[in-house]
CSV table of C-alpha atoms and ligand atoms in Angstrom, one decimal:
chain,number,residue,atom,x,y,z
A,248,UNK,CA,0.0,0.0,0.0
A,249,UNK,CA,1.6,3.3,-1.0
A,250,UNK,CA,1.9,5.6,2.0
A,251,UNK,CA,2.1,9.4,1.6
A,252,UNK,CA,5.7,10.5,2.5
A,253,UNK,CA,5.5,14.2,1.9
A,254,UNK,CA,2.8,16.9,1.6
A,255,UNK,CA,2.1,18.0,-1.9
A,256,UNK,CA,4.2,21.0,-2.7
A,257,UNK,CA,2.4,24.2,-3.7
A,258,UNK,CA,1.3,23.5,-7.2
A,259,UNK,CA,2.1,25.5,-10.2
A,260,UNK,CA,-1.3,26.8,-11.6
A,261,UNK,CA,-0.2,26.3,-15.2
A,262,UNK,CA,0.3,22.6,-14.5
A,263,UNK,CA,-3.1,22.3,-13.0
A,264,UNK,CA,-5.6,23.1,-15.7
A,265,UNK,CA,-7.8,20.0,-15.7
A,266,UNK,CA,-9.4,19.3,-19.1
A,267,UNK,CA,-11.7,16.4,-18.5
A,268,UNK,CA,-14.0,16.6,-15.4
A,269,UNK,CA,-16.2,13.9,-14.0
A,270,UNK,CA,-18.9,16.0,-12.3
A,271,UNK,CA,-21.2,14.0,-10.1
A,272,UNK,CA,-24.7,15.3,-9.2
A,273,UNK,CA,-24.5,17.7,-12.1
A,274,UNK,CA,-28.2,17.6,-12.6
A,275,UNK,CA,-28.9,19.1,-9.2
A,276,UNK,CA,-28.9,22.7,-8.1
A,277,UNK,CA,-25.2,23.7,-7.6
A,278,UNK,CA,-24.0,21.0,-9.9
A,279,UNK,CA,-26.0,22.2,-12.9
A,280,UNK,CA,-24.9,25.8,-12.3
A,281,UNK,CA,-21.3,24.6,-12.1
A,282,UNK,CA,-21.5,22.6,-15.3
A,283,UNK,CA,-22.9,25.7,-17.1
A,284,UNK,CA,-20.1,27.9,-15.5
A,285,UNK,CA,-17.1,25.7,-16.5
A,286,UNK,CA,-18.3,25.0,-20.0
A,287,UNK,CA,-18.7,28.7,-20.5
A,288,UNK,CA,-15.4,29.7,-18.9
A,289,UNK,CA,-13.2,27.0,-20.2
A,290,UNK,CA,-13.7,26.3,-23.9
A,291,UNK,CA,-11.1,23.5,-23.9
A,292,UNK,CA,-12.7,21.5,-21.0
A,293,UNK,CA,-15.0,18.5,-21.3
A,294,UNK,CA,-17.6,17.5,-18.7
A,295,UNK,CA,-19.0,14.0,-18.0
A,296,UNK,CA,-21.9,14.4,-15.7
A,297,UNK,CA,-22.9,11.3,-13.7
A,298,UNK,CA,-26.2,11.7,-12.0
A,299,UNK,CA,-28.8,9.3,-10.6
A,300,UNK,CA,-31.6,11.7,-11.2
A,301,UNK,CA,-33.2,11.4,-7.8
A,302,UNK,CA,-36.1,13.7,-7.0
A,303,UNK,CA,-33.6,16.5,-6.8
A,304,UNK,CA,-31.9,15.9,-10.1
A,305,UNK,CA,-33.5,17.1,-13.3
A,306,UNK,CA,-32.3,16.9,-16.9
A,307,UNK,CA,-34.4,20.1,-17.5
A,308,UNK,CA,-31.7,21.9,-15.4
A,309,UNK,CA,-29.2,21.3,-18.2
A,310,UNK,CA,-31.4,21.3,-21.3
A,311,UNK,CA,-29.6,24.4,-22.7
A,312,UNK,CA,-26.2,22.8,-22.0
A,313,UNK,CA,-27.2,19.6,-23.8
A,314,UNK,CA,-28.5,21.6,-26.7
A,315,UNK,CA,-25.3,23.6,-27.0
A,316,UNK,CA,-22.5,21.3,-26.0
A,317,UNK,CA,-24.1,17.8,-26.0
A,318,UNK,CA,-23.7,15.0,-28.5
A,319,UNK,CA,-26.9,15.7,-30.4
A,320,UNK,CA,-25.7,19.3,-31.1
A,321,UNK,CA,-23.0,17.8,-33.3
A,322,UNK,CA,-23.2,15.4,-36.3
A,323,UNK,CA,-22.0,12.0,-35.1
A,324,UNK,CA,-19.2,10.2,-36.8
A,325,UNK,CA,-17.7,13.2,-38.5
A,326,UNK,CA,-14.1,14.2,-38.0
A,327,UNK,CA,-14.1,17.7,-36.5
A,328,UNK,CA,-11.1,19.8,-37.3
A,329,UNK,CA,-11.3,22.0,-34.2
A,330,UNK,CA,-12.3,21.5,-30.6
A,331,UNK,CA,-15.3,23.8,-30.9
A,332,UNK,CA,-16.8,21.4,-33.4
A,333,UNK,CA,-17.0,18.5,-31.0
A,334,UNK,CA,-19.2,17.8,-28.0
A,335,UNK,CA,-17.9,18.8,-24.6
A,336,UNK,CA,-20.8,17.6,-22.4
A,337,UNK,CA,-21.8,14.0,-21.8
A,338,UNK,CA,-24.6,12.9,-19.5
A,339,UNK,CA,-24.5,9.5,-17.8
A,340,UNK,CA,-27.5,8.3,-15.9
A,341,UNK,CA,-26.2,6.3,-12.9
A,342,UNK,CA,-25.3,6.0,-9.3
A,343,UNK,CA,-22.0,7.0,-7.7
A,344,UNK,CA,-22.3,3.9,-5.5
A,345,UNK,CA,-22.1,1.7,-8.6
A,346,UNK,CA,-18.4,0.8,-8.7
A,347,UNK,CA,-18.6,-1.0,-12.0
A,348,UNK,CA,-20.1,2.0,-13.7
A,349,UNK,CA,-17.7,4.4,-12.1
A,350,UNK,CA,-14.8,2.2,-13.1
A,351,UNK,CA,-16.0,2.2,-16.7
A,352,UNK,CA,-16.0,6.0,-16.7
A,353,UNK,CA,-12.4,6.0,-15.4
A,354,UNK,CA,-11.2,3.5,-18.0
A,355,UNK,CA,-13.3,5.1,-20.8
A,356,UNK,CA,-14.9,1.7,-21.6
A,357,UNK,CA,-18.4,3.2,-20.8
A,358,UNK,CA,-18.1,5.1,-24.0
A,359,UNK,CA,-16.3,2.6,-26.1
A,360,UNK,CA,-19.3,1.1,-27.8
A,361,UNK,CA,-20.3,4.5,-29.1
A,362,UNK,CA,-18.6,6.1,-32.1
A,363,UNK,CA,-17.6,9.3,-30.5
A,364,UNK,CA,-15.4,12.3,-30.9
A,365,UNK,CA,-13.6,12.9,-28.6
A,366,UNK,CA,-12.5,9.3,-28.2
A,367,UNK,CA,-13.5,7.3,-25.2
A,368,UNK,CA,-9.8,7.6,-24.1
A,369,UNK,CA,-10.2,11.4,-24.0
A,370,UNK,CA,-13.2,11.1,-21.8
A,371,UNK,CA,-11.4,9.5,-18.9
A,372,UNK,CA,-11.5,12.0,-16.1
A,373,UNK,CA,-8.3,13.7,-14.7
A,374,UNK,CA,-10.4,15.5,-12.1
A,375,UNK,CA,-13.6,14.8,-10.2
A,376,UNK,CA,-16.0,17.3,-8.6
A,377,UNK,CA,-18.3,15.4,-6.3
A,378,UNK,CA,-21.6,17.3,-5.8
A,379,UNK,CA,-23.7,14.1,-5.8
A,380,UNK,CA,-25.5,13.9,-2.4
A,381,UNK,CA,-28.7,13.7,-0.5
A,382,UNK,CA,-28.7,17.4,0.5
A,383,UNK,CA,-31.8,18.2,2.5
A,384,UNK,CA,-31.6,18.3,6.3
A,385,UNK,CA,-35.3,17.8,6.9
A,386,UNK,CA,-35.3,14.6,4.7
A,387,UNK,CA,-32.4,13.2,6.7
A,388,UNK,CA,-34.5,13.5,9.9
A,389,UNK,CA,-37.2,11.3,8.2
A,390,UNK,CA,-34.8,8.7,6.9
A,391,UNK,CA,-31.1,8.8,7.1
A,392,UNK,CA,-30.4,5.7,5.0
A,393,UNK,CA,-30.0,7.3,1.5
A,394,UNK,CA,-27.7,9.9,3.1
A,395,UNK,CA,-25.4,7.2,4.5
A,396,UNK,CA,-25.5,5.3,1.1
A,397,UNK,CA,-24.8,8.2,-1.3
A,398,UNK,CA,-22.9,10.7,0.9
A,399,UNK,CA,-20.6,8.2,2.5
A,400,UNK,CA,-20.5,5.0,0.5
A,401,UNK,CA,-20.7,6.9,-2.9
A,402,UNK,CA,-17.8,9.1,-1.9
A,403,UNK,CA,-15.8,6.1,-1.0
A,404,UNK,CA,-16.5,4.5,-4.3
A,405,UNK,CA,-15.3,7.6,-6.2
A,406,UNK,CA,-12.2,7.9,-4.0
A,407,UNK,CA,-11.3,4.3,-4.6
A,408,UNK,CA,-11.8,4.6,-8.4
A,409,UNK,CA,-9.7,7.8,-8.5
A,410,UNK,CA,-7.0,6.1,-6.4
A,411,UNK,CA,-7.0,3.0,-8.7
A,412,UNK,CA,-6.9,4.9,-12.0
A,413,UNK,CA,-4.8,7.8,-11.0
A,414,UNK,CA,-2.3,6.3,-8.6
A,415,UNK,CA,-1.9,2.5,-8.9
A,416,UNK,CA,0.9,2.0,-11.4
A,417,UNK,CA,-0.8,-1.2,-12.7
A,418,UNK,CA,-4.0,0.6,-13.7
A,419,UNK,CA,-2.6,4.1,-14.5
A,420,UNK,CA,-0.8,2.9,-17.6
A,421,UNK,CA,-1.1,6.2,-19.4
A,422,UNK,CA,1.0,9.0,-18.0
A,423,UNK,CA,-1.4,11.7,-19.0
A,424,UNK,CA,-4.1,10.3,-16.7
A,425,UNK,CA,-1.7,10.7,-13.8
A,426,UNK,CA,-1.1,14.4,-14.1
A,427,UNK,CA,-3.2,17.4,-13.1
A,428,UNK,CA,-5.4,15.3,-11.0
A,429,UNK,CA,-7.8,16.8,-8.5
A,430,UNK,CA,-10.7,15.3,-6.5
A,431,UNK,CA,-12.9,18.1,-5.2
A,432,UNK,CA,-15.3,17.1,-2.5
A,433,UNK,CA,-18.2,19.5,-2.2
A,434,UNK,CA,-18.9,19.7,1.5
A,435,UNK,CA,-20.8,22.1,3.7
A,436,UNK,CA,-20.5,24.5,6.6
A,437,UNK,CA,-23.0,22.2,8.4
A,438,UNK,CA,-20.2,19.8,9.3
A,439,UNK,CA,-19.0,22.3,11.9
A,440,UNK,CA,-22.3,22.3,13.7
A,441,UNK,CA,-23.8,24.9,16.0
A,442,UNK,CA,-22.3,28.4,16.3
A,443,UNK,CA,-23.4,30.8,19.0
A,444,UNK,CA,-24.2,34.5,18.4
A,445,UNK,CA,-20.6,35.5,17.8
A,446,UNK,CA,-17.5,34.1,16.0
A,447,UNK,CA,-16.9,32.2,12.8
A,448,UNK,CA,-15.8,28.8,11.8
A,449,UNK,CA,-12.4,28.4,10.3
A,450,UNK,CA,-11.1,25.4,8.4
A,451,UNK,CA,-9.5,24.3,11.7
A,452,UNK,CA,-12.8,24.3,13.7
A,453,UNK,CA,-13.9,20.9,15.1
A,454,UNK,CA,-16.4,18.9,13.1
A,455,UNK,CA,-19.5,18.6,15.4
A,456,UNK,CA,-22.4,17.7,13.0
A,457,UNK,CA,-25.9,17.7,14.4
A,458,UNK,CA,-28.2,16.2,11.8
A,459,UNK,CA,-27.8,12.9,10.0
A,460,UNK,CA,-27.2,14.9,6.8
A,461,UNK,CA,-24.4,16.9,8.4
A,462,UNK,CA,-22.9,13.7,9.9
A,463,UNK,CA,-22.9,11.9,6.6
A,464,UNK,CA,-21.1,14.9,5.0
A,465,UNK,CA,-18.6,15.0,7.8
A,466,UNK,CA,-17.9,11.3,7.4
A,467,UNK,CA,-17.2,11.9,3.7
A,468,UNK,CA,-14.8,14.7,4.6
A,469,UNK,CA,-13.0,12.3,6.9
A,470,UNK,CA,-12.7,9.7,4.2
A,471,UNK,CA,-11.3,12.3,1.8
A,472,UNK,CA,-8.8,13.4,4.4
A,473,UNK,CA,-7.8,9.8,5.0
A,474,UNK,CA,-7.3,9.0,1.3
A,475,UNK,CA,-5.0,12.1,1.0
A,476,UNK,CA,-3.0,11.1,4.1
A,477,UNK,CA,-2.8,7.4,3.3
A,478,UNK,CA,-2.4,7.4,-0.5
A,479,UNK,CA,-1.5,11.0,-1.4
A,480,UNK,CA,-4.8,11.2,-3.4
A,481,UNK,CA,-5.0,14.9,-4.4
A,482,UNK,CA,-8.2,15.7,-2.7
A,483,UNK,CA,-9.5,19.2,-1.8
A,484,UNK,CA,-12.6,19.8,0.3
A,485,UNK,CA,-14.8,22.9,-0.1
A,486,UNK,CA,-17.2,23.9,2.7
A,487,UNK,CA,-19.7,26.4,1.6
A,488,UNK,CA,-22.6,28.2,3.3
A,489,UNK,CA,-26.2,28.3,2.1
A,490,UNK,CA,-26.4,28.8,-1.7
A,491,UNK,CA,-29.3,30.4,-3.5
A,492,UNK,CA,-30.0,31.1,-7.2
A,493,UNK,CA,-31.7,29.5,-10.2
A,494,UNK,CA,-32.6,25.8,-10.4
A,495,UNK,CA,-32.8,25.2,-6.6
A,496,UNK,CA,-35.3,22.5,-5.8
A,497,UNK,CA,-38.4,24.0,-4.0
A,498,UNK,CA,-37.9,22.1,-0.8
A,499,UNK,CA,-35.2,24.7,0.3
A,500,UNK,CA,-36.1,27.9,2.2
A,501,UNK,CA,-35.9,30.5,-0.6
A,502,UNK,CA,-37.6,28.6,-3.5
A,503,UNK,CA,-40.2,27.1,-1.2
A,504,UNK,CA,-41.2,30.5,0.1
A,505,UNK,CA,-41.3,32.0,-3.5
A,506,UNK,CA,-43.5,29.1,-4.8
A,507,UNK,CA,-45.8,29.2,-1.8
A,508,UNK,CA,-46.2,33.0,-2.0
A,509,UNK,CA,-47.0,32.8,-5.7
A,510,UNK,CA,-49.6,30.1,-5.0
A,511,UNK,CA,-51.2,31.9,-2.1
A,512,UNK,CA,-50.1,29.3,0.4
A,513,UNK,CA,-48.7,29.8,3.9
A,514,UNK,CA,-45.1,30.6,4.4
A,515,UNK,CA,-43.9,28.1,7.1
A,516,UNK,CA,-41.2,29.6,9.2
A,517,UNK,CA,-39.6,27.2,11.7
A,518,UNK,CA,-39.8,28.3,15.3
A,519,UNK,CA,-39.5,32.1,15.5
A,520,UNK,CA,-37.4,32.4,12.4
A,521,UNK,CA,-34.4,33.7,14.3
A,522,UNK,CA,-31.9,31.2,13.0
A,523,UNK,CA,-29.1,32.8,11.0
A,524,UNK,CA,-27.7,31.5,7.7
A,525,UNK,CA,-24.9,33.0,5.6
A,526,UNK,CA,-26.2,33.4,2.0
A,527,UNK,CA,-24.0,32.8,-1.0
A,528,UNK,CA,-25.1,33.3,-4.6
A,529,UNK,CA,-24.5,30.0,-6.5
A,530,UNK,CA,-22.4,31.5,-9.2
A,531,UNK,CA,-20.0,32.9,-6.6
A,532,UNK,CA,-19.7,29.4,-5.3
A,533,UNK,CA,-19.1,28.0,-8.8
A,534,UNK,CA,-16.3,30.5,-9.3
A,535,UNK,CA,-14.7,29.6,-6.0
A,536,UNK,CA,-14.9,25.8,-6.8
A,537,UNK,CA,-13.3,26.5,-10.3
A,538,UNK,CA,-10.5,28.4,-8.6
A,539,UNK,CA,-9.9,25.7,-6.1
A,540,UNK,CA,-9.8,23.1,-8.8
A,541,UNK,CA,-7.2,25.0,-10.7
A,542,UNK,CA,-5.1,26.5,-8.0
A,543,UNK,CA,-6.0,25.0,-4.6
A,544,UNK,CA,-3.5,23.0,-2.6
A,545,UNK,CA,-4.1,19.2,-2.4
A,546,UNK,CA,-5.1,18.0,1.0
A,547,UNK,CA,-6.5,21.4,2.0
A,548,UNK,CA,-10.0,22.5,3.1
A,549,UNK,CA,-11.4,25.9,1.8
A,550,UNK,CA,-14.4,27.6,3.4
A,551,UNK,CA,-16.6,29.5,0.9
A,552,UNK,CA,-19.1,31.9,2.5
A,553,UNK,CA,-21.2,34.8,1.3
A,554,UNK,CA,-20.3,37.2,4.1
A,555,UNK,CA,-24.0,37.8,4.4
A,556,UNK,CA,-25.6,36.6,7.6
A,557,UNK,CA,-29.4,36.9,7.7
A,558,UNK,CA,-32.1,35.7,10.1
A,559,UNK,CA,-34.6,33.4,8.3
A,560,UNK,CA,-37.5,35.7,9.1
A,561,UNK,CA,-35.7,38.6,7.5
A,562,UNK,CA,-35.1,36.6,4.4
A,563,UNK,CA,-38.7,35.5,4.1
A,564,UNK,CA,-39.9,39.1,4.7
A,565,UNK,CA,-37.6,40.4,2.0
A,566,UNK,CA,-38.8,37.7,-0.5
A,567,UNK,CA,-42.4,39.0,0.1
A,568,UNK,CA,-41.3,42.6,-0.4
A,569,UNK,CA,-39.4,41.9,-3.6
A,570,UNK,CA,-42.3,39.8,-5.0
A,571,UNK,CA,-44.8,42.5,-4.3
A,572,UNK,CA,-42.6,45.1,-6.0
A,573,UNK,CA,-42.0,42.9,-9.0
A,574,UNK,CA,-45.6,42.1,-9.4
A,575,UNK,CA,-46.7,45.7,-9.0
A,576,UNK,CA,-44.2,46.7,-11.6
A,577,UNK,CA,-45.8,43.9,-13.7
A,578,UNK,CA,-42.6,42.2,-14.6
A,579,UNK,CA,-42.7,38.8,-16.0
A,580,UNK,CA,-45.6,36.4,-16.1
A,581,UNK,CA,-47.9,37.1,-13.1
A,582,UNK,CA,-49.0,34.2,-11.0
A,583,UNK,CA,-52.5,33.1,-10.7
A,584,UNK,CA,-53.1,34.6,-7.3
A,585,UNK,CA,-54.9,37.8,-6.3
A,586,UNK,CA,-53.5,38.3,-2.9
A,587,UNK,CA,-49.8,38.6,-2.2
A,588,UNK,CA,-50.0,39.7,1.4
A,589,UNK,CA,-47.4,37.5,3.1
A,590,UNK,CA,-49.1,34.7,5.0
A,591,UNK,CA,-46.2,33.9,7.3
A,592,UNK,CA,-46.9,31.1,9.7
A,593,UNK,CA,-44.5,30.3,12.6
A,594,UNK,CA,-44.6,26.5,12.9
A,595,UNK,CA,-43.2,24.0,15.3
A,596,UNK,CA,-39.6,23.5,14.3
A,597,UNK,CA,-39.4,20.0,12.7
A,598,UNK,CA,-35.6,20.0,13.3
A,599,UNK,CA,-35.8,20.4,17.1
A,600,UNK,CA,-32.4,20.1,18.6
A,601,UNK,CA,-30.8,19.3,15.3
A,602,UNK,CA,-31.5,22.8,14.1
A,603,UNK,CA,-28.2,24.7,14.1
A,604,UNK,CA,-28.8,28.2,15.3
A,605,UNK,CA,-26.2,30.0,13.3
A,606,UNK,CA,-23.6,29.4,10.7
A,607,UNK,CA,-20.9,31.9,9.7
A,608,UNK,CA,-17.6,31.2,7.9
A,609,UNK,CA,-14.2,32.8,8.1
A,610,UNK,CA,-13.1,32.8,4.4
A,611,UNK,CA,-9.7,34.5,4.8
A,612,UNK,CA,-7.9,31.4,3.6
A,613,UNK,CA,-9.5,31.3,0.1
A,614,UNK,CA,-9.4,35.1,-0.1
A,615,UNK,CA,-5.7,35.3,0.7
A,616,UNK,CA,-4.5,32.2,-1.2
A,617,UNK,CA,-6.7,32.3,-4.3
A,618,UNK,CA,-7.9,35.9,-4.4
A,619,UNK,CA,-11.6,34.9,-4.2
A,620,UNK,CA,-14.4,36.9,-2.6
A,621,UNK,CA,-18.2,36.8,-3.1
A,622,UNK,CA,-19.3,39.5,-5.4
A,623,UNK,CA,-23.2,39.3,-5.6
A,624,UNK,CA,-25.1,41.7,-3.3
A,625,UNK,CA,-27.8,39.7,-1.5
A,626,UNK,CA,-30.7,41.9,-2.3
A,627,UNK,CA,-29.7,42.1,-6.0
A,628,UNK,CA,-29.1,38.3,-6.1
A,629,UNK,CA,-32.4,37.6,-4.4
A,630,UNK,CA,-34.3,39.8,-6.8
A,631,UNK,CA,-32.7,38.1,-9.8
A,632,UNK,CA,-33.5,34.7,-8.3
A,633,UNK,CA,-37.1,35.7,-7.7
A,634,UNK,CA,-37.4,37.0,-11.3
A,635,UNK,CA,-36.0,33.7,-12.5
A,636,UNK,CA,-38.6,31.7,-10.5
A,637,UNK,CA,-41.3,34.0,-11.8
A,638,UNK,CA,-40.2,33.4,-15.4
A,639,UNK,CA,-39.7,29.7,-14.8
A,640,UNK,CA,-42.9,28.6,-13.0
A,641,UNK,CA,-43.2,25.8,-15.5
A,642,UNK,CA,-39.9,24.5,-14.5
A,643,UNK,CA,-40.9,24.6,-10.8
A,644,UNK,CA,-44.1,22.7,-11.4
A,645,UNK,CA,-42.3,20.2,-13.7
A,646,UNK,CA,-39.8,19.2,-11.0
A,647,UNK,CA,-42.4,18.7,-8.4
A,648,UNK,CA,-44.0,15.2,-8.4
A,649,UNK,CA,-46.3,13.2,-6.1
A,650,UNK,CA,-43.2,12.4,-4.1
A,651,UNK,CA,-42.9,16.1,-3.2
A,652,UNK,CA,-46.5,16.3,-2.1
A,653,UNK,CA,-46.0,13.3,0.2
A,654,UNK,CA,-42.8,14.8,1.6
A,655,UNK,CA,-44.5,18.2,2.1
A,656,UNK,CA,-47.3,16.5,4.0
A,657,UNK,CA,-44.9,14.7,6.3
A,658,UNK,CA,-43.1,17.9,7.3
A,659,UNK,CA,-45.8,20.6,7.1
A,660,UNK,CA,-49.1,18.8,7.0
A,661,UNK,CA,-51.3,19.3,3.9
A,662,UNK,CA,-50.0,21.4,1.0
B,1405,NAD,P1,-29.2,18.8,-4.9
B,1405,NAD,O1,-30.0,18.0,-3.9
B,1405,NAD,O2,-29.9,19.9,-5.6
B,1405,NAD,O3,-28.6,17.9,-6.0
B,1405,NAD,C1,-28.0,16.7,-5.7
B,1405,NAD,C2,-27.8,15.9,-7.0
B,1405,NAD,O4,-27.1,14.7,-6.8
B,1405,NAD,C3,-29.1,15.6,-7.8
B,1405,NAD,O5,-28.9,15.9,-9.2
B,1405,NAD,C4,-29.2,14.1,-7.6
B,1405,NAD,O6,-29.9,13.4,-8.6
B,1405,NAD,C5,-27.7,13.7,-7.5
B,1405,NAD,N1,-27.6,12.4,-6.8
B,1405,NAD,C6,-28.1,12.1,-5.5
B,1405,NAD,N2,-27.7,10.8,-5.2
B,1405,NAD,C7,-26.9,10.4,-6.2
B,1405,NAD,C8,-26.2,9.2,-6.5
B,1405,NAD,N3,-26.2,8.2,-5.6
B,1405,NAD,N4,-25.4,9.1,-7.6
B,1405,NAD,C9,-25.4,10.1,-8.5
B,1405,NAD,N5,-26.1,11.2,-8.3
B,1405,NAD,C10,-26.8,11.4,-7.2
B,1405,NAD,O7,-28.0,19.4,-4.1
B,1405,NAD,P2,-27.2,20.8,-4.1
B,1405,NAD,O8,-28.0,21.7,-3.3
B,1405,NAD,O9,-26.9,21.1,-5.5
B,1405,NAD,O10,-25.9,20.4,-3.4
B,1405,NAD,C11,-24.8,19.9,-4.1
B,1405,NAD,C12,-23.7,19.5,-3.1
B,1405,NAD,O11,-23.3,20.7,-2.4
B,1405,NAD,C13,-24.1,18.5,-2.0
B,1405,NAD,O12,-23.0,17.7,-1.8
B,1405,NAD,C14,-24.4,19.4,-0.8
B,1405,NAD,O13,-24.1,18.7,0.4
B,1405,NAD,C15,-23.4,20.5,-1.0
B,1405,NAD,N6,-23.8,21.8,-0.4
B,1405,NAD,C16,-25.0,22.4,-0.8
B,1405,NAD,C17,-25.3,23.7,-0.3
B,1405,NAD,C18,-26.6,24.4,-0.6
B,1405,NAD,O14,-26.9,25.4,-0.1
B,1405,NAD,N7,-27.4,23.8,-1.5
B,1405,NAD,C19,-24.4,24.3,0.6
B,1405,NAD,C20,-23.2,23.7,0.9
B,1405,NAD,C21,-22.9,22.5,0.4
B,1406,DAU,O1,-25.3,25.6,5.2
B,1406,DAU,C1,-25.2,24.8,4.0
B,1406,DAU,C2,-26.4,23.9,3.9
B,1406,DAU,O2,-27.5,24.8,3.4
B,1406,DAU,C3,-26.3,22.8,2.9
B,1406,DAU,O3,-25.3,21.9,3.3
B,1406,DAU,C4,-27.6,22.0,2.7
B,1406,DAU,O4,-27.5,21.1,1.6
B,1406,DAU,C5,-28.6,23.0,2.3
B,1406,DAU,O5,-29.9,22.4,2.2
B,1406,DAU,C6,-28.7,24.2,3.3
B,1406,DAU,O6,-29.2,23.7,4.5
B,1406,DAU,P1,-30.2,24.5,5.5
B,1406,DAU,O7,-30.9,23.5,6.3
B,1406,DAU,O8,-29.6,25.7,6.1
B,1406,DAU,O9,-31.2,25.0,4.3
B,1406,DAU,P2,-32.8,25.2,4.2
B,1406,DAU,O10,-33.1,26.0,3.0
B,1406,DAU,O11,-33.4,23.8,4.3
B,1406,DAU,O12,-33.2,26.0,5.5
B,1406,DAU,C7,-32.6,27.3,5.7
B,1406,DAU,C8,-33.2,27.8,7.0
B,1406,DAU,O13,-34.6,28.0,6.9
B,1406,DAU,C9,-33.0,26.8,8.2
B,1406,DAU,O14,-32.7,27.5,9.4
B,1406,DAU,C10,-34.4,26.2,8.3
B,1406,DAU,C11,-35.3,27.3,7.8
B,1406,DAU,N1,-36.6,26.9,7.1
B,1406,DAU,C12,-36.4,26.0,6.1
B,1406,DAU,C13,-37.5,25.6,5.4
B,1406,DAU,C14,-37.4,24.7,4.2
B,1406,DAU,C15,-37.8,27.3,7.5
B,1406,DAU,O15,-37.9,28.1,8.5
B,1406,DAU,N2,-38.9,26.9,6.8
B,1406,DAU,C16,-38.8,26.1,5.8
B,1406,DAU,O16,-39.9,25.7,5.2
């Protein structure tokens, strides 16, 4: 068993430009925004998106990407003369826990039966960005099993495959597969647990997760750390605060409140709504992850926060104000509801003691090392997000199924 002897030296950014990414969970909220971001920002990169399409994953999130960069946008079996004449986005429907499938992506054999340009060899990943997860705290309180399976076991399967094909000399026959490797684990500030009224978590803070979701993410972080220490696998962990923006599934605070308000339903605020979250616009997070992928140091953790702490009740009130303004300005398709007076209901907190009161991140490490900072003003970002939801009510209703209604009933009572 190869044992790490030395820490990775500070990498040279030019040597670390990954060209073929295996993105997992790319049909979800942050993943789809990330795929869109990297294909736009890096014209010479290719993305293979492995997603199980759970209730939270939707191909509609990437319909524009498929149409622009996917296989069907290009004539098959022709010899393109330039990179921009060939597909750069490939969707694979599958589970990160499926070792055989994951292996076939690392060897390229998954694509070998198809006549493709680029060749199956060129689709073997030299970097992984692991977004795939069960991501909702409230669901983890109802049933932790899928969280343990995907968030822990799935991460271990990906780590093992990366180790096999990037590090083992018997498998990593081709030198080019063994360079520029990065395994980015997308983690969360929730692994740090409860924060009182003051202070911020740094990357050195203890991991004290309180919900089954947070515990499963912390376990995955520990596995990543162990694979770096034991095998020198070039992993990097990002821990971000609450993201918001387009394509977020309407079980999370902001899109749930927008949808309910548009449909004249109650706005269910847990407890007194005094919990504090640090809001980060999703594209700011994508830019941070992209920087970490190119220039971050292997074995390190980077906090990514929005520097924007808000009480839940203030966020919900602001959503109501912005919606009212937008509707009175008559922008976008107007919902089928006459009354937009906020119907805020304070409900018994379904999270109980698992409800972390406040999160806040010290992001000086990524700011100083990589020159990143959040750029989107919260009010502006929220307004743009609400406009997006107003214009995409069809998308919202299309991602909601009977499963959502059942879930909603369990947590909130009848829809
Ligand atoms: P999401 O729930 O919107 O999307 C998760 C995606 O993973 C879906 O497309 C789903 O189909 C896919 N998936 C689930 N299980 C899978 C499996 N076994 N194999 C393959 N694909 C699978 O999640 P999100 O909000 O986009 O979060 C993405 C990542 O970022 C997660 O790891 C989450 O823990 C982390 N994170 C999220 C936030 C946030 O505010 N949303 C903040 C910090 C960290
Ligand atoms: O902090 C990062 C985390 O942010 C991510 O790791 C998670 O994947 C992501 O879901 C998010 O977790 P939260 O639990 O903070 O997000 P959520 O949108 O579910 O809730 C935000 C806050 O709003 C939280 O304090 C609970 C409260 N809330 C939520 C819902 C859905 C309500 O008051 N009412 C609601 O209906």
